[in-house]
GROMACS .gro file of N, CA and C in nm:
model
  357
    1MET      N    1   0.084  -0.115   0.000
    1MET     CA    2   0.000   0.000   0.000
    1MET      C    3   0.090   0.123   0.000
    2ALA      N    4   0.075   0.202  -0.101
    2ALA     CA    5   0.161   0.320  -0.116
    2ALA      C    6   0.098   0.439  -0.046
    3HIS      N    7   0.181   0.509   0.024
    3HIS     CA    8   0.133   0.629   0.093
    3HIS      C    9   0.171   0.751   0.011
    4ASP      N   10   0.074   0.840  -0.005
    4ASP     CA   11   0.103   0.966  -0.074
    4ASP      C   12   0.161   1.063   0.028
    5THR      N   13   0.284   1.096   0.008
    5THR     CA   14   0.348   1.192   0.098
    5THR      C   15   0.366   1.323   0.022
    6ALA      N   16   0.327   1.428   0.085
    6ALA     CA   17   0.341   1.561   0.024
    6ALA      C   18   0.486   1.606   0.034
    7HIS      N   19   0.534   1.659  -0.075
    7HIS     CA   20   0.671   1.708  -0.078
    7HIS      C   21   0.671   1.854  -0.034
    8HIS      N   22   0.741   1.883   0.074
    8HIS     CA   23   0.748   2.019   0.125
    8HIS      C   24   0.885   2.078   0.095
    9GLU      N   25   0.883   2.192   0.030
    9GLU     CA   26   1.007   2.261   0.001
    9GLU      C   27   1.049   2.344   0.121
   10SER      N   28   1.178   2.358   0.134
   10SER     CA   29   1.230   2.444   0.239
   10SER      C   30   1.225   2.589   0.191
   11ASN      N   31   1.172   2.675   0.274
   11ASN     CA   32   1.162   2.816   0.240
   11ASN      C   33   1.275   2.897   0.302
   12THR      N   34   1.380   2.832   0.344
   12THR     CA   35   1.489   2.901   0.412
   12THR      C   36   1.552   3.006   0.323
   13LYS      N   37   1.575   2.973   0.196
   13LYS     CA   38   1.635   3.070   0.104
   13LYS      C   39   1.544   3.190   0.085
   14ARG      N   40   1.416   3.168   0.069
   14ARG     CA   41   1.320   3.277   0.050
   14ARG      C   42   1.312   3.365   0.175
   15ILE      N   43   1.315   3.305   0.290
   15ILE     CA   44   1.310   3.381   0.416
   15ILE      C   45   1.432   3.472   0.426
   16TRP      N   46   1.549   3.420   0.390
   16TRP     CA   47   1.670   3.502   0.396
   16TRP      C   48   1.667   3.615   0.294
   17ILE      N   49   1.609   3.590   0.177
   17ILE     CA   50   1.598   3.696   0.075
   17ILE      C   51   1.506   3.807   0.125
   18VAL      N   52   1.391   3.768   0.180
   18VAL     CA   53   1.297   3.868   0.234
   18VAL      C   54   1.363   3.945   0.348
   19PHE      N   55   1.432   3.874   0.436
   19PHE     CA   56   1.503   3.939   0.547
   19PHE      C   57   1.606   4.038   0.495
   20PHE      N   58   1.681   4.000   0.393
   20PHE     CA   59   1.784   4.086   0.337
   20PHE      C   60   1.724   4.211   0.274
   21ILE      N   61   1.620   4.195   0.194
   21ILE     CA   62   1.557   4.310   0.128
   21ILE      C   63   1.499   4.408   0.229
   22LEU      N   64   1.425   4.357   0.328
   22LEU     CA   65   1.367   4.444   0.429
   22LEU      C   66   1.475   4.508   0.516
   23SER      N   67   1.583   4.436   0.542
   23SER     CA   68   1.694   4.492   0.620
   23SER      C   69   1.763   4.605   0.545
   24VAL      N   70   1.785   4.586   0.415
   24VAL     CA   71   1.850   4.690   0.335
   24VAL      C   72   1.766   4.817   0.333
   25ILE      N   73   1.636   4.803   0.314
   25ILE     CA   74   1.549   4.921   0.312
   25ILE      C   75   1.551   4.991   0.448
   26THR      N   76   1.546   4.914   0.555
   26THR     CA   77   1.549   4.973   0.690
   26THR      C   78   1.683   5.041   0.717
   27ILE      N   79   1.792   4.979   0.676
   27ILE     CA   80   1.924   5.038   0.696
   27ILE      C   81   1.936   5.170   0.618
   28VAL      N   82   1.883   5.173   0.495
   28VAL     CA   83   1.885   5.297   0.416
   28VAL      C   84   1.805   5.405   0.488
   29GLU      N   85   1.687   5.369   0.540
   29GLU     CA   86   1.605   5.467   0.613
   29GLU      C   87   1.679   5.520   0.736
   30VAL      N   88   1.737   5.431   0.814
   30VAL     CA   89   1.809   5.473   0.934
   30VAL      C   90   1.931   5.557   0.897
   31PHE      N   91   2.005   5.516   0.795
   31PHE     CA   92   2.122   5.590   0.751
   31PHE      C   93   2.084   5.731   0.706
   32LEU      N   94   1.979   5.744   0.626
   32LEU     CA   95   1.934   5.876   0.583
   32LEU      C   96   1.883   5.959   0.700
   33GLY      N   97   1.819   5.893   0.799
   33GLY     CA   98   1.771   5.965   0.916
   33GLY      C   99   1.884   6.016   1.004
   34ILE      N  100   1.995   5.944   1.009
   34ILE     CA  101   2.109   5.987   1.090
   34ILE      C  102   2.190   6.092   1.016
   35ILE      N  103   2.220   6.068   0.890
   35ILE     CA  104   2.307   6.158   0.812
   35ILE      C  105   2.233   6.286   0.771
   36LYS      N  106   2.108   6.274   0.730
   36LYS     CA  107   2.028   6.386   0.681
   36LYS      C  108   2.105   6.472   0.581
   37PRO      N  109   2.127   6.420   0.460
   37PRO     CA  110   2.200   6.498   0.360
   37PRO      C  111   2.135   6.634   0.334
   38SER      N  112   2.217   6.737   0.327
   38SER     CA  113   2.163   6.873   0.316
   38SER      C  114   2.081   6.893   0.188
   39PHE      N  115   2.122   6.829   0.078
   39PHE     CA  116   2.047   6.848  -0.046
   39PHE      C  117   1.908   6.786  -0.038
   40LEU      N  118   1.888   6.686   0.048
   40LEU     CA  119   1.755   6.628   0.066
   40LEU      C  120   1.673   6.706   0.168
   41VAL      N  121   1.739   6.767   0.265
   41VAL     CA  122   1.667   6.843   0.367
   41VAL      C  123   1.627   6.981   0.315
   42GLU      N  124   1.711   7.042   0.233
   42GLU     CA  125   1.685   7.177   0.184
   42GLU      C  126   1.591   7.180   0.063
   43THR      N  127   1.576   7.070  -0.005
   43THR     CA  128   1.489   7.063  -0.123
   43THR      C  129   1.347   7.030  -0.079
   44THR      N  130   1.252   7.110  -0.124
   44THR     CA  131   1.112   7.083  -0.091
   44THR      C  132   1.037   7.042  -0.216
   45LEU      N  133   0.942   6.955  -0.196
   45LEU     CA  134   0.855   6.907  -0.303
   45LEU      C  135   0.714   6.897  -0.245
   46ILE      N  136   0.624   6.975  -0.298
   46ILE     CA  137   0.486   6.980  -0.251
   46ILE      C  138   0.482   7.009  -0.100
   47SER      N  139   0.543   7.115  -0.061
   47SER     CA  140   0.543   7.167   0.078
   47SER      C  141   0.606   7.072   0.179
   48MET      N  142   0.691   6.983   0.135
   48MET     CA  143   0.756   6.893   0.229
   48MET      C  144   0.898   6.864   0.182
   49LYS      N  145   0.986   6.839   0.278
   49LYS     CA  146   1.125   6.810   0.244
   49LYS      C  147   1.134   6.681   0.163
   50LEU      N  148   1.228   6.678   0.072
   50LEU     CA  149   1.247   6.561  -0.013
   50LEU      C  150   1.283   6.437   0.070
   51LEU      N  151   1.355   6.458   0.178
   51LEU     CA  152   1.391   6.346   0.266
   51LEU      C  153   1.266   6.280   0.323
   52ASN      N  154   1.168   6.359   0.362
   52ASN     CA  155   1.043   6.302   0.414
   52ASN      C  156   0.969   6.222   0.307
   53TRP      N  157   0.971   6.270   0.182
   53TRP     CA  158   0.909   6.195   0.074
   53TRP      C  159   0.979   6.060   0.053
   54ILE      N  160   1.111   6.061   0.065
   54ILE     CA  161   1.186   5.935   0.050
   54ILE      C  162   1.146   5.838   0.160
   55PHE      N  163   1.133   5.887   0.284
   55PHE     CA  164   1.090   5.801   0.395
   55PHE      C  165   0.951   5.743   0.369
   56ILE      N  166   0.860   5.825   0.322
   56ILE     CA  167   0.723   5.780   0.296
   56ILE      C  168   0.722   5.674   0.187
   57ILE      N  169   0.794   5.698   0.079
   57ILE     CA  170   0.797   5.603  -0.033
   57ILE      C  171   0.860   5.471   0.010
   58LEU      N  172   0.972   5.477   0.083
   58LEU     CA  173   1.036   5.353   0.129
   58LEU      C  174   0.947   5.277   0.226
   59THR      N  175   0.874   5.347   0.311
   59THR     CA  176   0.785   5.281   0.406
   59THR      C  177   0.668   5.214   0.335
   60ILE      N  178   0.611   5.281   0.236
   60ILE     CA  179   0.501   5.220   0.159
   60ILE      C  180   0.552   5.099   0.083
   61TRP      N  181   0.673   5.110   0.025
   61TRP     CA  182   0.728   4.996  -0.048
   61TRP      C  183   0.754   4.879   0.047
   62LYS      N  184   0.801   4.910   0.167
   62LYS     CA  185   0.826   4.804   0.264
   62LYS      C  186   0.694   4.737   0.306
   63ALA      N  187   0.590   4.816   0.326
   63ALA     CA  188   0.459   4.760   0.361
   63ALA      C  189   0.405   4.673   0.249
   64TYR      N  190   0.424   4.717   0.124
   64TYR     CA  191   0.381   4.638   0.009
   64TYR      C  192   0.456   4.505   0.005
   65TYR      N  193   0.586   4.510   0.026
   65TYR     CA  194   0.666   4.387   0.019
   65TYR      C  195   0.633   4.292   0.134
   66ILE      N  196   0.605   4.346   0.252
   66ILE     CA  197   0.564   4.262   0.365
   66ILE      C  198   0.433   4.192   0.331
   67THR      N  199   0.338   4.267   0.274
   67THR     CA  200   0.212   4.205   0.232
   67THR      C  201   0.237   4.099   0.126
   68TRP      N  202   0.321   4.129   0.031
   68TRP     CA  203   0.351   4.036  -0.078
   68TRP      C  204   0.415   3.908  -0.026
   69ALA      N  205   0.510   3.921   0.067
   69ALA     CA  206   0.585   3.804   0.112
   69ALA      C  207   0.514   3.727   0.222
   70PHE      N  208   0.467   3.795   0.326
   70PHE     CA  209   0.415   3.726   0.443
   70PHE      C  210   0.268   3.690   0.433
   71MET      N  211   0.194   3.758   0.346
   71MET     CA  212   0.055   3.718   0.321
   71MET      C  213   0.046   3.627   0.199
   72HIS      N  214   0.162   3.592   0.142
   72HIS     CA  215   0.172   3.499   0.028
   72HIS      C  216   0.089   3.546  -0.090
   73MET      N  217   0.094   3.675  -0.119
   73MET     CA  218   0.018   3.731  -0.230
   73MET      C  219   0.073   3.693  -0.367
   74GLU      N  220   0.200   3.654  -0.373
   74GLU     CA  221   0.256   3.620  -0.504
   74GLU      C  222   0.194   3.494  -0.561
   75GLY      N  223   0.134   3.411  -0.478
   75GLY     CA  224   0.073   3.288  -0.525
   75GLY      C  225  -0.076   3.300  -0.551
   76GLU      N  226  -0.132   3.416  -0.527
   76GLU     CA  227  -0.276   3.434  -0.544
   76GLU      C  228  -0.307   3.484  -0.686
   77THR      N  229  -0.435   3.489  -0.716
   77THR     CA  230  -0.476   3.537  -0.847
   77THR      C  231  -0.452   3.687  -0.857
   78LYS      N  232  -0.442   3.734  -0.978
   78LYS     CA  233  -0.412   3.876  -1.002
   78LYS      C  234  -0.520   3.967  -0.941
   79GLY      N  235  -0.644   3.927  -0.952
   79GLY     CA  236  -0.754   4.009  -0.899
   79GLY      C  237  -0.748   4.024  -0.748
   80LEU      N  238  -0.720   3.914  -0.678
   80LEU     CA  239  -0.711   3.921  -0.532
   80LEU      C  240  -0.591   4.003  -0.489
   81ARG      N  241  -0.478   3.986  -0.558
   81ARG     CA  242  -0.359   4.066  -0.526
   81ARG      C  243  -0.389   4.213  -0.539
   82ARG      N  244  -0.450   4.251  -0.649
   82ARG     CA  245  -0.481   4.392  -0.672
   82ARG      C  246  -0.582   4.443  -0.570
   83ALA      N  247  -0.682   4.364  -0.538
   83ALA     CA  248  -0.783   4.407  -0.442
   83ALA      C  249  -0.723   4.433  -0.304
   84VAL      N  250  -0.633   4.348  -0.262
   84VAL     CA  251  -0.573   4.363  -0.129
   84VAL      C  252  -0.466   4.470  -0.129
   85VAL      N  253  -0.371   4.459  -0.218
   85VAL     CA  254  -0.254   4.547  -0.213
   85VAL      C  255  -0.287   4.687  -0.262
   86TRP      N  256  -0.354   4.701  -0.374
   86TRP     CA  257  -0.382   4.835  -0.426
   86TRP      C  258  -0.474   4.913  -0.333
   87THR      N  259  -0.570   4.845  -0.272
   87THR     CA  260  -0.659   4.913  -0.179
   87THR      C  261  -0.580   4.967  -0.060
   88ALA      N  262  -0.492   4.884  -0.005
   88ALA     CA  263  -0.412   4.930   0.109
   88ALA      C  264  -0.319   5.044   0.069
   89VAL      N  265  -0.252   5.033  -0.045
   89VAL     CA  266  -0.161   5.138  -0.089
   89VAL      C  267  -0.239   5.267  -0.116
   90PHE      N  268  -0.355   5.257  -0.180
   90PHE     CA  269  -0.436   5.377  -0.205
   90PHE      C  270  -0.478   5.443  -0.075
   91LEU      N  271  -0.525   5.365   0.021
   91LEU     CA  272  -0.570   5.423   0.147
   91LEU      C  273  -0.455   5.485   0.225
   92ILE      N  274  -0.339   5.423   0.222
   92ILE     CA  275  -0.222   5.480   0.291
   92ILE      C  276  -0.182   5.611   0.224
   93CYS      N  277  -0.177   5.613   0.092
   93CYS     CA  278  -0.142   5.737   0.021
   93CYS      C  279  -0.246   5.846   0.047
   94TYR      N  280  -0.372   5.810   0.050
   94TYR     CA  281  -0.478   5.907   0.078
   94TYR      C  282  -0.465   5.962   0.220
   95LEU      N  283  -0.438   5.876   0.316
   95LEU     CA  284  -0.419   5.920   0.454
   95LEU      C  285  -0.301   6.015   0.465
   96ILE      N  286  -0.191   5.981   0.399
   96ILE     CA  287  -0.073   6.069   0.402
   96ILE      C  288  -0.106   6.204   0.339
   97PHE      N  289  -0.177   6.204   0.228
   97PHE     CA  290  -0.216   6.330   0.164
   97PHE      C  291  -0.301   6.416   0.256
   98ILE      N  292  -0.401   6.357   0.318
   98ILE     CA  293  -0.489   6.433   0.407
   98ILE      C  294  -0.411   6.486   0.527
   99LEU      N  295  -0.328   6.402   0.588
   99LEU     CA  296  -0.251   6.446   0.704
   99LEU      C  297  -0.154   6.559   0.669
  100LEU      N  298  -0.088   6.549   0.556
  100LEU     CA  299   0.006   6.653   0.515
  100LEU      C  300  -0.065   6.783   0.478
  101THR      N  301  -0.178   6.773   0.412
  101THR     CA  302  -0.253   6.893   0.375
  101THR      C  303  -0.305   6.966   0.498
  102GLU      N  304  -0.367   6.893   0.588
  102GLU     CA  305  -0.420   6.955   0.710
  102GLU      C  306  -0.308   7.003   0.801
  103GLY      N  307  -0.201   6.925   0.811
  103GLY     CA  308  -0.088   6.966   0.895
  103GLY      C  309  -0.022   7.091   0.843
  104ASP      N  310  -0.009   7.104   0.710
  104ASP     CA  311   0.049   7.224   0.652
  104ASP      C  312  -0.040   7.344   0.676
  105TYR      N  313  -0.171   7.325   0.668
  105TYR     CA  314  -0.265   7.435   0.694
  105TYR      C  315  -0.251   7.484   0.839
  106ILE      N  316  -0.250   7.393   0.933
  106ILE     CA  317  -0.237   7.431   1.074
  106ILE      C  318  -0.101   7.494   1.101
  107TYR      N  319   0.003   7.443   1.040
  107TYR     CA  320   0.137   7.501   1.055
  107TYR      C  321   0.139   7.645   1.005
  108GLU      N  322   0.079   7.670   0.890
  108GLU     CA  323   0.076   7.805   0.834
  108GLU      C  324  -0.003   7.900   0.924
  109ILE      N  325  -0.110   7.853   0.987
  109ILE     CA  326  -0.187   7.938   1.078
  109ILE      C  327  -0.102   7.974   1.199
  110PHE      N  328  -0.035   7.878   1.259
  110PHE     CA  329   0.049   7.907   1.375
  110PHE      C  330   0.168   7.994   1.336
  111LYS      N  331   0.224   7.971   1.219
  111LYS     CA  332   0.339   8.049   1.173
  111LYS      C  333   0.301   8.195   1.151
  112ALA      N  334   0.181   8.218   1.103
  112ALA     CA  335   0.135   8.355   1.078
  112ALA      C  336   0.099   8.427   1.208
  113GLY      N  337   0.088   8.355   1.317
  113GLY     CA  338   0.061   8.418   1.446
  113GLY      C  339  -0.086   8.430   1.479
  114HIS      N  340  -0.170   8.374   1.400
  114HIS     CA  341  -0.312   8.378   1.432
  114HIS      C  342  -0.345   8.272   1.537
  115LYS      N  343  -0.418   8.314   1.637
  115LYS     CA  344  -0.456   8.218   1.741
  115LYS      C  345  -0.604   8.188   1.739
  116ALA      N  346  -0.683   8.262   1.659
  116ALA     CA  347  -0.826   8.238   1.652
  116ALA      C  348  -0.852   8.119   1.560
  117TRP      N  349  -0.931   8.029   1.607
  117TRP     CA  350  -0.965   7.911   1.529
  117TRP      C  351  -1.105   7.929   1.471
  118ASP      N  352  -1.113   7.969   1.348
  118ASP     CA  353  -1.241   7.991   1.282
  118ASP      C  354  -1.264   7.878   1.182
  119PHE      N  355  -1.321   7.771   1.231
  119PHE     CA  356  -1.347   7.657   1.143
  119PHE      C  357  -1.491   7.652   1.105
   0.00000   0.00000   0.00000
């Protein structure tokens, strides 16, 4: 009587690749946060320093890759991948846009010296 045994692959190599990629992105973020290159701090893009935009983009990319690797999205159908990942990326980008827009408005009010809150 033959037994059907499932063949399980070792994911050790994949785990190390994911660890390496996420580590490199984190090290770049920490390095940029410590060094703070003047050309990135002095350059503004859409009312925010370029360094902050780099942090936001790297963080979103890291979140996407974590979803891709640890939620096993690479093995799912294209529609499910798009529904999960694109929705999360869109909502994160929308949240960042709203927070930056409102934060810049409040900053400009305080900078101008107005203390009356007329909302």
